[in-house]
């Protein structure tokens, strides 16, 4: 029997696994997909929010500001791409300027450092691409951007290095009380634990109902995005938001840590996890983004995608022990700023476990650092020395992103190796460039096939059933 089982390995589950791995506990993570970060964590704005938006006194506010500070340190320790851009919330008329003043006051109450209200000309001095119609802005210097899927993976990998077990393709199908704890049935077998943490994202209400009387309902809100080529990556240097409205923070324009420009999202209710993009949704995103930054060149679009966030009734995070189910805790409704708040949510979850009687004895040998080799960032001298030592680093597989075979092999040998082409993409950036994998995909399929010990026809693009190849033609590789 484990001390704790976590259901779900998005950013909330991964951060909580990392936090629990600091203690002398036996911990397992059950993830229904074949990789970590497969839900909202892989499809979001990649923004680490400053914390002026949540309602003061809410769990969201508490976890946002604390989480932003923790994220900065975690990204440094775990070698996750991070960039302290700051953010600007802009106003086009007097009514929106009043909205900025309200956000400023709220941010002060939430303890957000460094906030300042700017007039339009001062805002354009910071961000020259802003529309000339902007009359004011709220500047939040502590906002930042990161690589959300690598942040999640880094937390999960470090948790594994500290003894946590991660079981992929292990969706929970049943939960029941047993002596001293809980038994969970999954696609990969049965697991038992003294305590259970439900971090199942959009399915957290359904998972809760397996263990306790119905207590909350989550609704899915889809956001669609444009990802633009690196030729547009320097269009802005800050995260630029419109003044927020009833549907949320609005369509933002921001750089990415990989050098691209991201634009989105809209907000539309959907059933389940429908991540389809629509012409209407993307047109709305373009219209709103051009109002803020009129010079964006959408001809440089290289990808459109959507993510679905789980929003709880009342809008706040739900972090609590389930009524009538001692030892079962919900970490639910973790919508924006969930990426930012995750390490603080994890701290709070561990506090609740301790208050419920779980002994929390720190590990003296906790591993708190991680390094990833990125060949393209090395000096010419370091590249030469590395290739002499390990020739596989001299073979560039993804030309757009300059990713070498050595980096791909490192990912395939990591604590949580990829099981799909997209899983490899999240770890190494292969296929993230202008050609979107058109050049490197055949070689990546070959490397995955060899590493997983499966034929190329069984290699997946992402989840179960997404095979890339149906069979060989013209005699197969003999004639290549």
Short mmCIF file of C-alpha atoms in Angstrom, two decimals:
data_model
loop_
_atom_site.label_atom_id
_atom_site.label_comp_id
_atom_site.label_asym_id
_atom_site.label_seq_id
_atom_site.Cartn_x
_atom_site.Cartn_y
_atom_site.Cartn_z
CA UNK A 1 0.00 0.00 0.00
CA UNK A 2 1.34 3.42 -0.98
CA UNK A 3 1.18 6.35 1.39
CA UNK A 4 -0.23 8.58 -1.37
CA UNK A 5 -1.61 8.04 -4.86
CA UNK A 6 -1.99 11.01 -7.20
CA UNK A 7 -4.52 10.78 -10.01
CA UNK A 8 -3.34 12.81 -12.98
CA UNK A 9 0.06 14.07 -14.13
CA UNK A 10 -0.60 17.47 -15.58
CA UNK A 11 1.17 20.44 -14.01
CA UNK A 12 -0.81 20.16 -10.74
CA UNK A 13 -0.16 16.44 -10.34
CA UNK A 14 3.50 16.75 -11.32
CA UNK A 15 4.12 19.66 -8.93
CA UNK A 16 2.44 17.75 -6.11
CA UNK A 17 4.45 14.61 -6.87
CA UNK A 18 7.62 16.72 -6.73
CA UNK A 19 6.57 18.26 -3.40
CA UNK A 20 5.70 14.86 -1.90
CA UNK A 21 9.02 13.41 -3.06
CA UNK A 22 10.76 15.67 -0.54
CA UNK A 23 9.44 13.39 2.21
CA UNK A 24 9.93 9.78 3.26
CA UNK A 25 6.73 8.60 1.64
CA UNK A 26 5.80 5.97 -0.91
CA UNK A 27 4.02 7.78 -3.72
CA UNK A 28 2.53 6.71 -7.04
CA UNK A 29 1.05 8.77 -9.87
CA UNK A 30 -1.66 7.29 -12.10
CA UNK A 31 -2.03 9.00 -15.48
CA UNK A 32 -4.59 7.84 -18.02
CA UNK A 33 -2.62 9.09 -21.07
CA UNK A 34 0.65 7.64 -22.35
CA UNK A 35 2.62 10.70 -21.24
CA UNK A 36 2.63 13.52 -18.72
CA UNK A 37 1.33 17.01 -19.61
CA UNK A 38 -1.25 15.71 -22.08
CA UNK A 39 -4.20 17.89 -21.06
CA UNK A 40 -4.40 21.65 -20.50
CA UNK A 41 -0.71 21.68 -19.51
CA UNK A 42 0.46 21.16 -23.09
CA UNK A 43 -2.02 23.63 -24.62
CA UNK A 44 -2.02 26.95 -22.80
CA UNK A 45 -0.51 30.42 -22.99
CA UNK A 46 2.70 29.47 -21.13
CA UNK A 47 2.27 32.53 -18.91
CA UNK A 48 3.38 32.73 -15.28
CA UNK A 49 0.90 35.36 -14.10
CA UNK A 50 1.84 38.09 -11.62
CA UNK A 51 -1.33 37.67 -9.53
CA UNK A 52 -3.35 40.90 -9.85
CA UNK A 53 -6.39 39.19 -11.41
CA UNK A 54 -7.74 36.71 -8.76
CA UNK A 55 -10.24 37.83 -6.16
CA UNK A 56 -8.41 38.79 -2.94
CA UNK A 57 -8.78 36.15 -0.25
CA UNK A 58 -9.42 33.34 -2.71
CA UNK A 59 -7.32 30.20 -2.98
CA UNK A 60 -6.53 31.30 -6.50
CA UNK A 61 -5.03 34.56 -5.25
CA UNK A 62 -3.09 32.86 -2.46
CA UNK A 63 -1.59 30.27 -4.78
CA UNK A 64 -0.93 32.60 -7.72
CA UNK A 65 1.50 35.01 -6.05
CA UNK A 66 3.24 32.28 -4.07
CA UNK A 67 3.36 30.02 -7.12
CA UNK A 68 4.95 32.71 -9.29
CA UNK A 69 7.82 33.08 -6.82
CA UNK A 70 8.26 29.30 -6.52
CA UNK A 71 8.14 28.83 -10.31
CA UNK A 72 11.04 31.22 -10.81
CA UNK A 73 13.23 29.17 -8.47
CA UNK A 74 12.01 25.79 -9.71
CA UNK A 75 12.69 26.67 -13.35
CA UNK A 76 16.22 27.68 -12.37
CA UNK A 77 16.90 24.50 -10.40
CA UNK A 78 15.28 22.15 -12.91
CA UNK A 79 16.73 23.81 -16.02
CA UNK A 80 13.37 24.78 -17.51
CA UNK A 81 13.27 27.59 -20.09
CA UNK A 82 12.04 30.71 -18.27
CA UNK A 83 11.97 34.37 -19.27
CA UNK A 84 10.97 37.28 -16.98
CA UNK A 85 9.11 39.34 -19.56
CA UNK A 86 6.69 41.27 -17.39
CA UNK A 87 3.16 41.94 -18.61
CA UNK A 88 1.05 44.87 -19.75
CA UNK A 89 -2.74 45.06 -19.44
CA UNK A 90 -3.87 47.77 -21.84
CA UNK A 91 -6.85 50.14 -21.95
CA UNK A 92 -8.42 51.85 -24.95
CA UNK A 93 -10.92 54.15 -23.22
CA UNK A 94 -11.74 55.65 -19.85
CA UNK A 95 -13.93 52.74 -18.77
CA UNK A 96 -11.08 50.31 -19.31
CA UNK A 97 -8.66 52.64 -17.52
CA UNK A 98 -10.96 52.36 -14.50
CA UNK A 99 -10.69 48.60 -14.91
CA UNK A 100 -6.89 48.86 -14.75
CA UNK A 101 -7.15 50.88 -11.55
CA UNK A 102 -9.32 48.14 -10.05
CA UNK A 103 -6.79 45.48 -11.07
CA UNK A 104 -3.99 47.59 -9.57
CA UNK A 105 -5.83 47.84 -6.24
CA UNK A 106 -6.59 44.12 -6.32
CA UNK A 107 -2.96 43.31 -7.07
CA UNK A 108 -1.78 45.37 -4.11
CA UNK A 109 -4.18 43.46 -1.85
CA UNK A 110 -2.86 40.18 -3.24
CA UNK A 111 0.73 41.20 -2.52
CA UNK A 112 1.91 41.51 -6.13
CA UNK A 113 5.23 43.39 -6.13
CA UNK A 114 6.21 46.18 -8.50
CA UNK A 115 2.83 47.01 -10.06
CA UNK A 116 2.54 50.40 -11.76
CA UNK A 117 -0.04 52.27 -13.80
CA UNK A 118 1.29 53.84 -17.00
CA UNK A 119 -0.08 56.31 -19.49
CA UNK A 120 -0.23 55.34 -23.16
CA UNK A 121 3.02 56.97 -24.24
CA UNK A 122 4.98 55.39 -21.37
CA UNK A 123 3.47 51.99 -22.20
CA UNK A 124 4.51 52.39 -25.86
CA UNK A 125 8.03 53.30 -24.76
CA UNK A 126 8.16 49.87 -23.08
CA UNK A 127 6.34 48.10 -25.93
CA UNK A 128 6.59 50.06 -29.21
CA UNK A 129 4.26 47.71 -31.14
CA UNK A 130 1.26 48.65 -29.01
CA UNK A 131 -1.67 50.23 -30.81
CA UNK A 132 -1.57 54.05 -30.89
CA UNK A 133 -5.12 53.89 -29.50
CA UNK A 134 -3.87 52.58 -26.12
CA UNK A 135 -4.35 55.27 -23.46
CA UNK A 136 -3.11 53.43 -20.35
CA UNK A 137 -1.57 50.18 -19.13
CA UNK A 138 -0.98 48.19 -15.96
CA UNK A 139 2.63 47.01 -15.83
CA UNK A 140 3.37 43.84 -13.81
CA UNK A 141 7.15 43.24 -13.90
CA UNK A 142 6.97 39.85 -12.12
CA UNK A 143 5.02 38.12 -14.91
CA UNK A 144 7.06 35.63 -16.93
CA UNK A 145 6.88 32.93 -19.57
CA UNK A 146 8.14 29.35 -19.52
CA UNK A 147 7.90 26.05 -21.38
CA UNK A 148 4.82 24.54 -19.70
CA UNK A 149 5.22 20.94 -20.84
CA UNK A 150 8.93 20.91 -19.96
CA UNK A 151 8.12 22.44 -16.57
CA UNK A 152 5.67 19.60 -15.93
CA UNK A 153 8.09 16.97 -17.22
CA UNK A 154 10.96 18.36 -15.13
CA UNK A 155 8.87 18.18 -11.96
CA UNK A 156 7.68 14.64 -12.75
CA UNK A 157 11.16 13.39 -13.71
CA UNK A 158 12.67 14.82 -10.54
CA UNK A 159 9.92 13.19 -8.50
CA UNK A 160 10.79 9.85 -10.14
CA UNK A 161 14.47 10.36 -9.33
CA UNK A 162 13.35 10.82 -5.72
CA UNK A 163 11.44 7.54 -5.66
CA UNK A 164 7.95 8.38 -6.96
CA UNK A 165 6.41 5.83 -9.33
CA UNK A 166 4.66 7.16 -12.44
CA UNK A 167 2.26 4.75 -14.13
CA UNK A 168 1.17 5.89 -17.59
CA UNK A 169 -1.81 4.53 -19.54
CA UNK A 170 -3.41 3.92 -16.14
CA UNK A 171 -6.75 5.67 -16.19
CA UNK A 172 -8.77 5.12 -13.00
CA UNK A 173 -12.01 3.20 -13.53
CA UNK A 174 -13.15 2.50 -9.94
CA UNK A 175 -12.34 3.62 -6.39
CA UNK A 176 -13.46 2.02 -3.15
CA UNK A 177 -12.62 2.07 0.53
CA UNK A 178 -10.43 -0.70 1.93
CA UNK A 179 -8.97 -1.21 5.37
CA UNK A 180 -6.71 1.74 6.10
CA UNK A 181 -7.18 3.50 2.80
CA UNK A 182 -8.38 3.24 -0.79
CA UNK A 183 -8.18 0.78 -3.69
CA UNK A 184 -8.06 2.16 -7.21
CA UNK A 185 -8.76 0.05 -10.28
CA UNK A 186 -7.03 1.12 -13.47
CA UNK A 187 -6.24 -0.09 -16.96
CA UNK A 188 -2.86 -1.28 -15.67
CA UNK A 189 -4.06 -3.03 -12.49
CA UNK A 190 -5.07 -2.32 -8.91
CA UNK A 191 -3.32 0.09 -6.54
CA UNK A 192 -3.88 0.85 -2.87
CA UNK A 193 -2.99 3.92 -0.82
CA UNK A 194 -3.67 5.51 2.54
CA UNK A 195 -4.48 8.83 0.87
CA UNK A 196 -5.56 9.84 -2.63
CA UNK A 197 -5.12 13.21 -4.33
CA UNK A 198 -7.46 13.85 -7.25
CA UNK A 199 -5.66 16.04 -9.82
CA UNK A 200 -7.53 14.67 -12.83
CA UNK A 201 -8.09 18.01 -14.57
CA UNK A 202 -11.27 18.14 -16.61
CA UNK A 203 -12.29 14.69 -15.27
CA UNK A 204 -11.78 15.59 -11.60
CA UNK A 205 -15.52 15.84 -10.89
CA UNK A 206 -16.10 12.37 -12.40
CA UNK A 207 -13.17 10.91 -10.42
CA UNK A 208 -14.48 12.54 -7.23
CA UNK A 209 -17.84 10.88 -7.75
CA UNK A 210 -16.15 7.45 -7.81
CA UNK A 211 -15.11 7.96 -4.20
CA UNK A 212 -17.60 10.37 -2.60
CA UNK A 213 -21.06 11.91 -3.04
CA UNK A 214 -21.28 14.43 -5.87
CA UNK A 215 -20.01 17.82 -4.66
CA UNK A 216 -19.03 19.90 -7.70
CA UNK A 217 -19.30 20.07 -11.46
CA UNK A 218 -16.58 21.25 -13.82
CA UNK A 219 -17.23 22.85 -17.17
CA UNK A 220 -14.83 22.82 -20.08
CA UNK A 221 -13.78 26.13 -21.61
CA UNK A 222 -11.86 25.88 -24.87
CA UNK A 223 -9.25 28.41 -25.92
CA UNK A 224 -7.86 28.55 -29.45
CA UNK A 225 -4.42 29.85 -30.37
CA UNK A 226 -2.22 30.85 -33.27
CA UNK A 227 1.49 30.04 -33.03
CA UNK A 228 3.60 32.20 -35.32
CA UNK A 229 7.05 31.63 -36.77
CA UNK A 230 10.20 32.96 -35.11
CA UNK A 231 10.23 35.77 -37.64
CA UNK A 232 7.40 37.20 -35.51
CA UNK A 233 8.95 36.25 -32.17
CA UNK A 234 10.32 39.70 -31.41
CA UNK A 235 7.08 41.51 -32.27
CA UNK A 236 6.55 42.08 -28.52
CA UNK A 237 8.84 41.67 -25.54
CA UNK A 238 6.11 41.64 -22.86
CA UNK A 239 2.96 39.60 -22.42
CA UNK A 240 0.24 41.96 -23.67
CA UNK A 241 -3.32 41.53 -22.36
CA UNK A 242 -6.47 43.50 -23.08
CA UNK A 243 -8.48 44.74 -20.14
CA UNK A 244 -10.24 41.56 -18.87
CA UNK A 245 -13.95 41.00 -19.34
CA UNK A 246 -16.64 38.51 -18.27
CA UNK A 247 -15.04 35.72 -20.34
CA UNK A 248 -11.64 36.00 -18.71
CA UNK A 249 -8.28 37.61 -19.38
CA UNK A 250 -8.92 37.97 -23.12
CA UNK A 251 -6.76 37.41 -26.18
CA UNK A 252 -3.11 37.95 -25.32
CA UNK A 253 -0.04 38.44 -27.49
CA UNK A 254 3.23 37.11 -26.10
CA UNK A 255 6.67 35.87 -27.02
CA UNK A 256 7.53 32.26 -26.23
CA UNK A 257 10.70 30.92 -24.66
CA UNK A 258 11.36 29.10 -27.95
CA UNK A 259 11.41 32.36 -29.93
CA UNK A 260 7.92 32.25 -31.47
CA UNK A 261 4.90 34.50 -30.99
CA UNK A 262 1.74 33.07 -29.42
CA UNK A 263 -1.67 34.71 -29.83
CA UNK A 264 -4.87 33.66 -28.04
CA UNK A 265 -7.02 32.35 -26.51
CA UNK A 266 -10.70 32.90 -27.03
CA UNK A 267 -13.10 31.32 -24.50
CA UNK A 268 -15.97 29.06 -25.52
CA UNK A 269 -17.85 26.35 -23.60
CA UNK A 270 -17.37 22.80 -24.92
CA UNK A 271 -18.45 19.32 -24.01
CA UNK A 272 -15.69 17.09 -22.71
CA UNK A 273 -12.17 17.70 -23.95
CA UNK A 274 -12.98 18.91 -27.46
CA UNK A 275 -9.76 20.55 -28.69
CA UNK A 276 -10.83 21.18 -32.29
CA UNK A 277 -10.01 24.55 -33.80
CA UNK A 278 -12.60 26.46 -35.80
CA UNK A 279 -12.38 29.18 -38.44
CA UNK A 280 -14.70 31.37 -36.38
CA UNK A 281 -12.69 30.94 -33.19
CA UNK A 282 -9.36 31.67 -34.85
CA UNK A 283 -10.81 34.66 -36.71
CA UNK A 284 -11.94 36.08 -33.37
CA UNK A 285 -8.43 35.59 -31.95
CA UNK A 286 -6.87 37.42 -34.91
CA UNK A 287 -9.33 40.31 -34.68
CA UNK A 288 -8.74 40.90 -30.97
CA UNK A 289 -4.97 40.49 -31.21
CA UNK A 290 -4.68 43.02 -34.05
CA UNK A 291 -6.54 45.56 -31.95
CA UNK A 292 -3.72 45.35 -29.37
CA UNK A 293 -0.77 44.86 -31.74
CA UNK A 294 -1.79 46.01 -35.26
CA UNK A 295 1.49 44.95 -36.91
CA UNK A 296 1.21 41.18 -36.31
CA UNK A 297 1.76 39.28 -39.57
CA UNK A 298 -0.55 36.27 -39.42
CA UNK A 299 0.86 35.01 -42.72
CA UNK A 300 3.69 33.68 -40.52
CA UNK A 301 1.31 31.28 -38.73
CA UNK A 302 2.87 27.81 -38.45
CA UNK A 303 0.37 26.12 -36.14
CA UNK A 304 -3.07 26.54 -34.63
CA UNK A 305 -4.22 24.55 -31.61
CA UNK A 306 -6.68 24.57 -28.73
CA UNK A 307 -6.71 23.61 -25.09
CA UNK A 308 -9.58 23.03 -22.67
CA UNK A 309 -9.43 24.31 -19.10
CA UNK A 310 -11.59 23.00 -16.26
CA UNK A 311 -13.59 25.73 -14.52
CA UNK A 312 -15.42 25.09 -11.26
CA UNK A 313 -18.69 26.64 -10.14
CA UNK A 314 -17.77 29.82 -8.29
CA UNK A 315 -14.53 30.17 -10.24
CA UNK A 316 -12.09 29.40 -7.42
CA UNK A 317 -9.76 26.43 -7.00
CA UNK A 318 -11.19 23.47 -5.06
CA UNK A 319 -8.44 22.13 -2.77
CA UNK A 320 -9.96 20.15 0.08
CA UNK A 321 -10.73 16.78 1.60
CA UNK A 322 -13.87 15.27 0.14
CA UNK A 323 -16.82 15.22 2.52
CA UNK A 324 -17.59 11.69 3.70
CA UNK A 325 -14.37 10.30 2.19
CA UNK A 326 -11.53 10.66 4.72
CA UNK A 327 -8.13 10.55 3.04
CA UNK A 328 -9.49 11.52 -0.40
CA UNK A 329 -8.56 15.06 -1.48
CA UNK A 330 -9.61 17.07 -4.52
CA UNK A 331 -7.25 19.40 -6.37
CA UNK A 332 -9.87 20.51 -8.87
CA UNK A 333 -10.95 23.48 -10.95
CA UNK A 334 -7.32 24.47 -11.45
CA UNK A 335 -7.89 26.77 -14.43
CA UNK A 336 -5.82 29.87 -15.20
CA UNK A 337 -3.56 30.77 -13.37
CA UNK A 338 -3.10 27.04 -12.76
CA UNK A 339 0.32 26.81 -14.42
CA UNK A 340 1.58 29.59 -12.17
CA UNK A 341 -0.14 28.36 -9.04
CA UNK A 342 0.84 24.67 -9.33
CA UNK A 343 3.78 24.58 -6.86
CA UNK A 344 1.76 26.54 -4.30
CA UNK A 345 -1.23 24.23 -4.81
CA UNK A 346 1.20 21.36 -4.18
CA UNK A 347 2.42 22.93 -0.94
CA UNK A 348 -1.15 23.40 0.25
CA UNK A 349 -2.09 19.83 -0.66
CA UNK A 350 0.83 18.48 1.37
CA UNK A 351 -0.23 20.70 4.29
CA UNK A 352 -3.69 19.11 4.15
CA UNK A 353 -2.17 15.62 4.14
CA UNK A 354 -0.06 16.48 7.17
CA UNK A 355 -3.07 17.90 8.99
CA UNK A 356 -4.93 14.65 8.23
CA UNK A 357 -2.23 12.66 10.03
CA UNK A 358 0.19 11.65 7.27
CA UNK A 359 3.71 11.79 8.76
CA UNK A 360 5.91 14.21 6.82
CA UNK A 361 9.56 13.37 7.47
CA UNK A 362 11.94 15.23 5.13
CA UNK A 363 14.45 13.25 3.08
CA UNK A 364 18.05 14.19 3.79
CA UNK A 365 19.08 13.12 0.26
CA UNK A 366 16.35 14.88 -1.74
CA UNK A 367 17.43 15.58 -5.33
CA UNK A 368 16.39 19.13 -6.19
CA UNK A 369 18.24 19.80 -9.44
CA UNK A 370 18.04 18.66 -13.05
CA UNK A 371 20.05 19.49 -16.15
CA UNK A 372 19.22 19.11 -19.82
CA UNK A 373 21.80 19.35 -22.59
CA UNK A 374 20.69 21.69 -25.40
CA UNK A 375 23.24 21.41 -28.19
CA UNK A 376 22.28 24.63 -30.00
CA UNK A 377 23.05 26.73 -26.90
CA UNK A 378 26.66 25.50 -26.57
CA UNK A 379 29.68 27.44 -27.70
CA UNK A 380 31.47 26.24 -30.87
CA UNK A 381 34.30 24.89 -28.72
CA UNK A 382 31.92 22.99 -26.45
CA UNK A 383 30.06 21.55 -29.44
CA UNK A 384 33.31 20.31 -30.98
CA UNK A 385 34.45 18.70 -27.75
CA UNK A 386 31.08 17.00 -27.21
CA UNK A 387 30.93 15.61 -30.76
CA UNK A 388 34.42 14.17 -30.38
CA UNK A 389 33.30 12.42 -27.20
CA UNK A 390 29.85 11.38 -28.45
CA UNK A 391 29.50 11.48 -32.26
CA UNK A 392 25.68 11.22 -32.11
CA UNK A 393 25.63 14.89 -31.09
CA UNK A 394 27.13 15.73 -34.46
CA UNK A 395 24.10 14.40 -36.34
CA UNK A 396 21.38 17.07 -36.61
CA UNK A 397 17.95 15.44 -36.91
CA UNK A 398 15.66 18.49 -36.66
CA UNK A 399 17.15 21.28 -38.76
CA UNK A 400 14.57 23.92 -37.87
CA UNK A 401 15.37 23.69 -34.14
CA UNK A 402 18.93 22.26 -34.43
CA UNK A 403 18.15 19.16 -32.38
CA UNK A 404 20.72 16.38 -32.56
CA UNK A 405 20.46 12.62 -32.38
CA UNK A 406 22.30 12.75 -29.06
CA UNK A 407 19.58 14.87 -27.47
CA UNK A 408 16.90 12.55 -28.81
CA UNK A 409 18.69 9.50 -27.39
CA UNK A 410 19.01 11.29 -24.04
CA UNK A 411 15.23 11.82 -23.99
CA UNK A 412 14.60 8.18 -24.87
CA UNK A 413 16.74 7.09 -21.89
CA UNK A 414 15.26 9.57 -19.38
CA UNK A 415 13.26 8.62 -16.23
CA UNK A 416 9.97 9.16 -18.13
CA UNK A 417 10.81 8.37 -21.78
CA UNK A 418 8.46 9.45 -24.58
CA UNK A 419 6.08 6.95 -26.15
CA UNK A 420 5.03 9.02 -29.17
CA UNK A 421 6.26 11.52 -31.72
CA UNK A 422 4.59 14.37 -29.83
CA UNK A 423 6.10 13.12 -26.58
CA UNK A 424 9.53 13.38 -28.17
CA UNK A 425 8.61 16.84 -29.45
CA UNK A 426 7.78 18.05 -25.95
CA UNK A 427 11.13 16.87 -24.64
CA UNK A 428 13.46 18.01 -27.41
CA UNK A 429 11.59 20.58 -29.59
CA UNK A 430 11.78 18.31 -32.64
CA UNK A 431 9.07 19.25 -35.11
CA UNK A 432 8.40 22.62 -33.49
CA UNK A 433 9.93 24.71 -36.27
CA UNK A 434 8.65 26.14 -39.50
CA UNK A 435 8.34 22.80 -41.30
CA UNK A 436 6.47 21.25 -38.31
CA UNK A 437 8.29 17.93 -38.59
CA UNK A 438 8.14 17.58 -42.36
CA UNK A 439 11.88 16.93 -42.52
CA UNK A 440 12.70 15.11 -39.29
CA UNK A 441 9.61 12.92 -38.72
CA UNK A 442 10.81 9.83 -40.68
CA UNK A 443 14.06 9.64 -38.70
CA UNK A 444 12.23 10.27 -35.43
CA UNK A 445 9.87 7.40 -36.18
CA UNK A 446 12.88 5.17 -36.77
CA UNK A 447 14.51 6.20 -33.47
CA UNK A 448 11.26 5.68 -31.54
CA UNK A 449 10.72 2.31 -33.19
CA UNK A 450 14.20 1.16 -32.15
CA UNK A 451 13.92 2.53 -28.59
CA UNK A 452 10.45 1.09 -27.93
CA UNK A 453 11.13 -2.21 -29.68
CA UNK A 454 8.08 -1.91 -31.91
CA UNK A 455 7.61 -1.79 -35.70
CA UNK A 456 7.36 1.64 -37.27
CA UNK A 457 3.69 0.96 -38.05
CA UNK A 458 2.99 0.99 -34.28
CA UNK A 459 4.66 4.33 -33.56
CA UNK A 460 2.10 6.90 -32.38
CA UNK A 461 1.71 10.57 -33.15
CA UNK A 462 0.27 11.11 -29.64
CA UNK A 463 -2.38 9.06 -27.85
CA UNK A 464 -3.72 5.54 -28.34
CA UNK A 465 -4.71 4.78 -31.93
CA UNK A 466 -2.86 7.68 -33.57
CA UNK A 467 -0.59 5.51 -35.72
CA UNK A 468 1.35 7.29 -38.43
CA UNK A 469 2.01 4.46 -40.86
CA UNK A 470 -0.20 1.71 -42.27
CA UNK A 471 2.47 -0.48 -43.86
CA UNK A 472 5.43 -0.66 -46.21
CA UNK A 473 5.24 0.06 -49.94
CA UNK A 474 7.50 -0.78 -52.92
CA UNK A 475 9.28 -3.51 -51.00
CA UNK A 476 9.97 -1.49 -47.86
CA UNK A 477 13.46 -0.35 -46.75
CA UNK A 478 15.23 -2.80 -49.05
CA UNK A 479 14.61 -0.43 -51.96
CA UNK A 480 15.31 2.80 -50.12
#
